[in-house]
Amino acid sequence: MKVKNVLIALTAVAFGAGASLALAQAKPEVLVKQRQAAMTLQGKYFGPLAAMAQGKAPFNAAVVARNAGFLEALSHMPWDGFDASTKDAKSEALPLVFSDTAKFKQASENLQAAVVKLVAASKGGDEAATKAAIGGVGKTCGGCHDDFRHKS
Ligand code: HEC
């Protein structure tokens, strides 16, 4: 009897997992909204750093280190939202995102690599090197937008 209960419980867990996997396949409009939200947050945490690198705001090492850490997580978040199911959904993504997925993936990896460098630089205490690393991240944002996002 006990064993049977355990089996029932395990079956319930397995079905539960199946259900949550199914839920993970969100509607195309939802995926677009989520990936845009991740991009918006990247903009939120990168913007102040870009201003520092350009001399438009005073350099603040603590803010750079904090935001670099946030960006390290965020730089992994938008990409599963560019699912093939979203190809025809309304968004600013160009069709090339879905036709040249290798190039798009490369562009996302360029960002991640640049952010890793920024995190390292932000711990090094060298302002010039940190500003250069911020510039490196900015190039990967802009590079991908040039190729894969509608010009607004
Ligand atoms: C690999 C490509 C790629 C990289 C790298 C990238 N973006 Fe984007 N970004 C896009 C695409 C494509 C869109 C349009 C998405 C859509 O409309 O669904 C976008 C949209 C945006 C938006 C508008 C979001 C909205 O609400 O519509 C912002 C802000 C943004 N990106 C900021 C950034 C910043 C900051 C970085 C770098 C830290 C960055 N992106 C890196 C491809 C990229």
PDB file of C-alpha atoms and ligand atoms in Angstrom:
ATOM      1  CA  MET A   1       0.000   0.000   0.000  1.00  0.00           C
ATOM      2  CA  LYS A   2       2.770   2.356   0.964  1.00  0.00           C
ATOM      3  CA  VAL A   3       4.700   1.552  -2.200  1.00  0.00           C
ATOM      4  CA  LYS A   4       1.582   2.218  -4.235  1.00  0.00           C
ATOM      5  CA  ASN A   5       1.190   5.626  -2.627  1.00  0.00           C
ATOM      6  CA  VAL A   6       4.790   6.467  -3.403  1.00  0.00           C
ATOM      7  CA  LEU A   7       4.239   5.454  -7.026  1.00  0.00           C
ATOM      8  CA  ILE A   8       1.150   7.612  -7.221  1.00  0.00           C
ATOM      9  CA  ALA A   9       3.099  10.509  -5.767  1.00  0.00           C
ATOM     10  CA  LEU A  10       5.942  10.010  -8.228  1.00  0.00           C
ATOM     11  CA  THR A  11       3.517   9.877 -11.121  1.00  0.00           C
ATOM     12  CA  ALA A  12       1.988  13.119  -9.941  1.00  0.00           C
ATOM     13  CA  VAL A  13       5.431  14.718  -9.821  1.00  0.00           C
ATOM     14  CA  ALA A  14       6.209  13.504 -13.334  1.00  0.00           C
ATOM     15  CA  PHE A  15       2.947  14.897 -14.687  1.00  0.00           C
ATOM     16  CA  GLY A  16       3.535  18.108 -12.794  1.00  0.00           C
ATOM     17  CA  ALA A  17       6.910  18.497 -14.476  1.00  0.00           C
ATOM     18  CA  GLY A  18       5.333  17.781 -17.848  1.00  0.00           C
ATOM     19  CA  ALA A  19       2.728  20.425 -17.249  1.00  0.00           C
ATOM     20  CA  SER A  20       5.302  23.060 -16.324  1.00  0.00           C
ATOM     21  CA  LEU A  21       7.386  22.222 -19.401  1.00  0.00           C
ATOM     22  CA  ALA A  22       4.294  22.729 -21.517  1.00  0.00           C
ATOM     23  CA  LEU A  23       3.712  26.050 -19.797  1.00  0.00           C
ATOM     24  CA  ALA A  24       7.275  27.101 -20.626  1.00  0.00           C
ATOM     25  CA  GLN A  25       6.234  27.122 -24.294  1.00  0.00           C
ATOM     26  CA  ALA A  26       4.561  30.490 -24.013  1.00  0.00           C
ATOM     27  CA  LYS A  27       2.472  32.191 -26.689  1.00  0.00           C
ATOM     28  CA  PRO A  28       4.515  34.092 -29.308  1.00  0.00           C
ATOM     29  CA  GLU A  29       3.271  37.513 -28.114  1.00  0.00           C
ATOM     30  CA  VAL A  30       4.290  36.626 -24.567  1.00  0.00           C
ATOM     31  CA  LEU A  31       7.756  35.538 -25.684  1.00  0.00           C
ATOM     32  CA  VAL A  32       8.162  38.840 -27.545  1.00  0.00           C
ATOM     33  CA  LYS A  33       7.087  40.790 -24.494  1.00  0.00           C
ATOM     34  CA  GLN A  34       9.512  38.894 -22.277  1.00  0.00           C
ATOM     35  CA  ARG A  35      12.497  39.255 -24.577  1.00  0.00           C
ATOM     36  CA  GLN A  36      11.779  42.966 -24.961  1.00  0.00           C
ATOM     37  CA  ALA A  37      11.585  43.226 -21.174  1.00  0.00           C
ATOM     38  CA  ALA A  38      15.009  41.568 -20.845  1.00  0.00           C
ATOM     39  CA  MET A  39      16.381  43.981 -23.447  1.00  0.00           C
ATOM     40  CA  THR A  40      14.802  46.921 -21.620  1.00  0.00           C
ATOM     41  CA  LEU A  41      16.550  45.890 -18.411  1.00  0.00           C
ATOM     42  CA  GLN A  42      19.844  45.549 -20.249  1.00  0.00           C
ATOM     43  CA  GLY A  43      19.284  49.122 -21.400  1.00  0.00           C
ATOM     44  CA  LYS A  44      18.480  50.193 -17.854  1.00  0.00           C
ATOM     45  CA  TYR A  45      21.676  48.765 -16.378  1.00  0.00           C
ATOM     46  CA  PHE A  46      23.976  49.439 -19.295  1.00  0.00           C
ATOM     47  CA  GLY A  47      22.897  53.031 -20.005  1.00  0.00           C
ATOM     48  CA  PRO A  48      24.560  54.601 -16.934  1.00  0.00           C
ATOM     49  CA  LEU A  49      27.787  52.718 -17.678  1.00  0.00           C
ATOM     50  CA  ALA A  50      27.831  53.943 -21.270  1.00  0.00           C
ATOM     51  CA  ALA A  51      27.403  57.494 -19.942  1.00  0.00           C
ATOM     52  CA  MET A  52      30.417  56.984 -17.641  1.00  0.00           C
ATOM     53  CA  ALA A  53      32.548  55.548 -20.448  1.00  0.00           C
ATOM     54  CA  GLN A  54      31.661  58.549 -22.611  1.00  0.00           C
ATOM     55  CA  GLY A  55      32.507  61.003 -19.830  1.00  0.00           C
ATOM     56  CA  LYS A  56      28.890  62.155 -19.605  1.00  0.00           C
ATOM     57  CA  ALA A  57      28.584  60.958 -16.014  1.00  0.00           C
ATOM     58  CA  PRO A  58      31.159  60.689 -13.229  1.00  0.00           C
ATOM     59  CA  PHE A  59      32.823  57.297 -12.972  1.00  0.00           C
ATOM     60  CA  ASN A  60      31.443  55.234 -10.109  1.00  0.00           C
ATOM     61  CA  ALA A  61      33.201  51.899  -9.679  1.00  0.00           C
ATOM     62  CA  ALA A  62      30.584  50.506  -7.296  1.00  0.00           C
ATOM     63  CA  VAL A  63      27.749  51.155  -9.743  1.00  0.00           C
ATOM     64  CA  VAL A  64      29.754  49.629 -12.583  1.00  0.00           C
ATOM     65  CA  ALA A  65      30.465  46.483 -10.552  1.00  0.00           C
ATOM     66  CA  ARG A  66      26.826  46.129  -9.498  1.00  0.00           C
ATOM     67  CA  ASN A  67      25.389  46.720 -12.969  1.00  0.00           C
ATOM     68  CA  ALA A  68      27.978  44.460 -14.606  1.00  0.00           C
ATOM     69  CA  GLY A  69      26.791  41.666 -12.320  1.00  0.00           C
ATOM     70  CA  PHE A  70      23.173  42.312 -13.313  1.00  0.00           C
ATOM     71  CA  LEU A  71      24.156  42.334 -16.988  1.00  0.00           C
ATOM     72  CA  GLU A  72      25.933  39.031 -16.610  1.00  0.00           C
ATOM     73  CA  ALA A  73      22.598  37.419 -15.752  1.00  0.00           C
ATOM     74  CA  LEU A  74      20.528  39.512 -18.172  1.00  0.00           C
ATOM     75  CA  SER A  75      22.801  38.731 -21.122  1.00  0.00           C
ATOM     76  CA  HIS A  76      21.513  35.146 -20.984  1.00  0.00           C
ATOM     77  CA  MET A  77      17.814  35.965 -20.814  1.00  0.00           C
ATOM     78  CA  PRO A  78      16.480  37.384 -24.094  1.00  0.00           C
ATOM     79  CA  TRP A  79      17.521  34.613 -26.468  1.00  0.00           C
ATOM     80  CA  ASP A  80      15.009  31.828 -25.826  1.00  0.00           C
ATOM     81  CA  GLY A  81      12.375  34.486 -26.532  1.00  0.00           C
ATOM     82  CA  PHE A  82      13.530  34.612 -30.161  1.00  0.00           C
ATOM     83  CA  ASP A  83      11.835  31.279 -30.749  1.00  0.00           C
ATOM     84  CA  ALA A  84      10.848  30.367 -34.324  1.00  0.00           C
ATOM     85  CA  SER A  85       7.199  30.542 -33.213  1.00  0.00           C
ATOM     86  CA  THR A  86       7.607  34.334 -32.874  1.00  0.00           C
ATOM     87  CA  LYS A  87       8.689  34.827 -36.502  1.00  0.00           C
ATOM     88  CA  ASP A  88       5.421  36.487 -37.493  1.00  0.00           C
ATOM     89  CA  ALA A  89       4.641  38.201 -34.207  1.00  0.00           C
ATOM     90  CA  LYS A  90       4.777  41.998 -34.149  1.00  0.00           C
ATOM     91  CA  SER A  91       8.195  43.158 -32.946  1.00  0.00           C
ATOM     92  CA  GLU A  92      11.301  45.115 -33.881  1.00  0.00           C
ATOM     93  CA  ALA A  93      13.265  41.966 -34.722  1.00  0.00           C
ATOM     94  CA  LEU A  94      14.287  41.657 -38.375  1.00  0.00           C
ATOM     95  CA  PRO A  95      13.497  38.412 -40.262  1.00  0.00           C
ATOM     96  CA  LEU A  96      17.259  37.720 -40.358  1.00  0.00           C
ATOM     97  CA  VAL A  97      17.036  36.725 -36.657  1.00  0.00           C
ATOM     98  CA  PHE A  98      15.138  33.632 -37.762  1.00  0.00           C
ATOM     99  CA  SER A  99      16.892  32.961 -41.075  1.00  0.00           C
ATOM    100  CA  ASP A 100      20.492  33.349 -39.886  1.00  0.00           C
ATOM    101  CA  THR A 101      20.207  31.862 -36.425  1.00  0.00           C
ATOM    102  CA  ALA A 102      23.935  31.015 -36.326  1.00  0.00           C
ATOM    103  CA  LYS A 103      24.910  34.644 -36.821  1.00  0.00           C
ATOM    104  CA  PHE A 104      22.350  35.794 -34.278  1.00  0.00           C
ATOM    105  CA  LYS A 105      23.629  33.249 -31.748  1.00  0.00           C
ATOM    106  CA  GLN A 106      27.173  34.433 -32.393  1.00  0.00           C
ATOM    107  CA  ALA A 107      26.091  38.024 -31.739  1.00  0.00           C
ATOM    108  CA  SER A 108      24.490  36.991 -28.445  1.00  0.00           C
ATOM    109  CA  GLU A 109      27.678  35.145 -27.453  1.00  0.00           C
ATOM    110  CA  ASN A 110      29.750  38.213 -28.324  1.00  0.00           C
ATOM    111  CA  LEU A 111      27.667  40.158 -25.810  1.00  0.00           C
ATOM    112  CA  GLN A 112      28.075  37.506 -23.130  1.00  0.00           C
ATOM    113  CA  ALA A 113      31.849  37.387 -23.647  1.00  0.00           C
ATOM    114  CA  ALA A 114      32.103  41.184 -23.489  1.00  0.00           C
ATOM    115  CA  VAL A 115      30.070  41.244 -20.281  1.00  0.00           C
ATOM    116  CA  VAL A 116      32.345  38.624 -18.700  1.00  0.00           C
ATOM    117  CA  LYS A 117      35.286  40.908 -19.525  1.00  0.00           C
ATOM    118  CA  LEU A 118      33.444  43.866 -18.020  1.00  0.00           C
ATOM    119  CA  VAL A 119      32.747  41.970 -14.803  1.00  0.00           C
ATOM    120  CA  ALA A 120      36.462  41.121 -14.531  1.00  0.00           C
ATOM    121  CA  ALA A 121      37.541  44.687 -15.325  1.00  0.00           C
ATOM    122  CA  SER A 122      35.056  46.127 -12.826  1.00  0.00           C
ATOM    123  CA  LYS A 123      36.807  44.172 -10.065  1.00  0.00           C
ATOM    124  CA  GLY A 124      40.280  45.253 -11.167  1.00  0.00           C
ATOM    125  CA  GLY A 125      40.148  48.853  -9.969  1.00  0.00           C
ATOM    126  CA  ASP A 126      41.496  50.268 -13.244  1.00  0.00           C
ATOM    127  CA  GLU A 127      39.158  53.013 -14.469  1.00  0.00           C
ATOM    128  CA  ALA A 128      40.537  53.206 -18.007  1.00  0.00           C
ATOM    129  CA  ALA A 129      40.385  49.428 -18.472  1.00  0.00           C
ATOM    130  CA  THR A 130      36.853  49.370 -17.081  1.00  0.00           C
ATOM    131  CA  LYS A 131      35.721  52.123 -19.435  1.00  0.00           C
ATOM    132  CA  ALA A 132      37.271  50.235 -22.343  1.00  0.00           C
ATOM    133  CA  ALA A 133      35.367  47.102 -21.297  1.00  0.00           C
ATOM    134  CA  ILE A 134      32.126  49.124 -21.143  1.00  0.00           C
ATOM    135  CA  GLY A 135      32.850  50.271 -24.681  1.00  0.00           C
ATOM    136  CA  GLY A 136      33.374  46.648 -25.677  1.00  0.00           C
ATOM    137  CA  VAL A 137      29.928  45.710 -24.385  1.00  0.00           C
ATOM    138  CA  GLY A 138      28.346  48.694 -26.144  1.00  0.00           C
ATOM    139  CA  LYS A 139      29.822  47.554 -29.443  1.00  0.00           C
ATOM    140  CA  THR A 140      28.176  44.154 -29.129  1.00  0.00           C
ATOM    141  CA  CYS A 141      24.772  45.723 -28.347  1.00  0.00           C
ATOM    142  CA  GLY A 142      25.059  48.101 -31.289  1.00  0.00           C
ATOM    143  CA  GLY A 143      26.506  45.493 -33.622  1.00  0.00           C
ATOM    144  CA  CYS A 144      23.587  43.171 -33.109  1.00  0.00           C
ATOM    145  CA  HIS A 145      21.008  45.952 -33.347  1.00  0.00           C
ATOM    146  CA  ASP A 146      22.549  47.092 -36.658  1.00  0.00           C
ATOM    147  CA  ASP A 147      22.109  43.644 -38.155  1.00  0.00           C
ATOM    148  CA  PHE A 148      19.008  42.297 -36.473  1.00  0.00           C
ATOM    149  CA  ARG A 149      16.754  45.116 -35.286  1.00  0.00           C
ATOM    150  CA  HIS A 150      14.545  47.519 -37.224  1.00  0.00           C
ATOM    151  CA  LYS A 151      16.030  50.981 -37.374  1.00  0.00           C
ATOM    152  CA  SER A 152      13.636  53.176 -35.439  1.00  0.00           C
TER     153      SER A 152
HETATM  154  C1  HEC B   1      22.236  39.250 -30.358  1.00  0.00           C
HETATM  155  C2  HEC B   1      21.515  40.470 -30.663  1.00  0.00           C
HETATM  156  C3  HEC B   1      21.345  41.553 -29.649  1.00  0.00           C
HETATM  157  C4  HEC B   1      22.218  41.978 -28.677  1.00  0.00           C
HETATM  158  C5  HEC B   1      23.627  41.488 -28.402  1.00  0.00           C
HETATM  159  C6  HEC B   1      21.556  43.031 -27.967  1.00  0.00           C
HETATM  160  N1  HEC B   1      20.320  43.254 -28.487  1.00  0.00           N
HETATM  161 FE1  HEC B   1      18.972  44.593 -27.816  1.00  0.00          FE
HETATM  162  N2  HEC B   1      17.633  43.966 -29.225  1.00  0.00           N
HETATM  163  C7  HEC B   1      17.872  42.990 -30.169  1.00  0.00           C
HETATM  164  C8  HEC B   1      16.682  42.801 -30.964  1.00  0.00           C
HETATM  165  C9  HEC B   1      16.535  41.813 -32.109  1.00  0.00           C
HETATM  166  C10 HEC B   1      15.713  43.665 -30.459  1.00  0.00           C
HETATM  167  C11 HEC B   1      14.246  43.801 -30.913  1.00  0.00           C
HETATM  168  C12 HEC B   1      13.432  42.793 -30.069  1.00  0.00           C
HETATM  169  C13 HEC B   1      11.945  42.795 -30.300  1.00  0.00           C
HETATM  170  O1  HEC B   1      11.360  43.823 -30.712  1.00  0.00           O
HETATM  171  O2  HEC B   1      11.340  41.760 -30.029  1.00  0.00           O
HETATM  172  C14 HEC B   1      16.354  44.391 -29.361  1.00  0.00           C
HETATM  173  C15 HEC B   1      15.723  45.382 -28.599  1.00  0.00           C
HETATM  174  C16 HEC B   1      16.344  46.137 -27.626  1.00  0.00           C
HETATM  175  C17 HEC B   1      15.695  47.185 -26.860  1.00  0.00           C
HETATM  176  C18 HEC B   1      14.242  47.644 -27.028  1.00  0.00           C
HETATM  177  C19 HEC B   1      13.377  46.779 -26.134  1.00  0.00           C
HETATM  178  C20 HEC B   1      11.884  47.030 -26.306  1.00  0.00           C
HETATM  179  O3  HEC B   1      11.214  47.266 -25.289  1.00  0.00           O
HETATM  180  O4  HEC B   1      11.367  46.963 -27.420  1.00  0.00           O
HETATM  181  C21 HEC B   1      16.627  47.683 -25.994  1.00  0.00           C
HETATM  182  C22 HEC B   1      16.435  48.795 -24.978  1.00  0.00           C
HETATM  183  C23 HEC B   1      17.843  46.931 -26.196  1.00  0.00           C
HETATM  184  N3  HEC B   1      17.630  45.995 -27.187  1.00  0.00           N
HETATM  185  C24 HEC B   1      19.005  47.126 -25.471  1.00  0.00           C
HETATM  186  C25 HEC B   1      20.149  46.354 -25.612  1.00  0.00           C
HETATM  187  C26 HEC B   1      21.376  46.564 -24.865  1.00  0.00           C
HETATM  188  C27 HEC B   1      21.601  47.664 -23.855  1.00  0.00           C
HETATM  189  C28 HEC B   1      22.241  45.586 -25.261  1.00  0.00           C
HETATM  190  C29 HEC B   1      23.644  45.347 -24.788  1.00  0.00           C
HETATM  191  C30 HEC B   1      23.904  45.365 -23.377  1.00  0.00           C
HETATM  192  C31 HEC B   1      21.555  44.780 -26.263  1.00  0.00           C
HETATM  193  N4  HEC B   1      20.296  45.269 -26.443  1.00  0.00           N
HETATM  194  C32 HEC B   1      22.131  43.711 -26.903  1.00  0.00           C
HETATM  195  C33 HEC B   1      19.036  42.299 -30.343  1.00  0.00           C
HETATM  196  C34 HEC B   1      20.151  42.382 -29.529  1.00  0.00           C
END
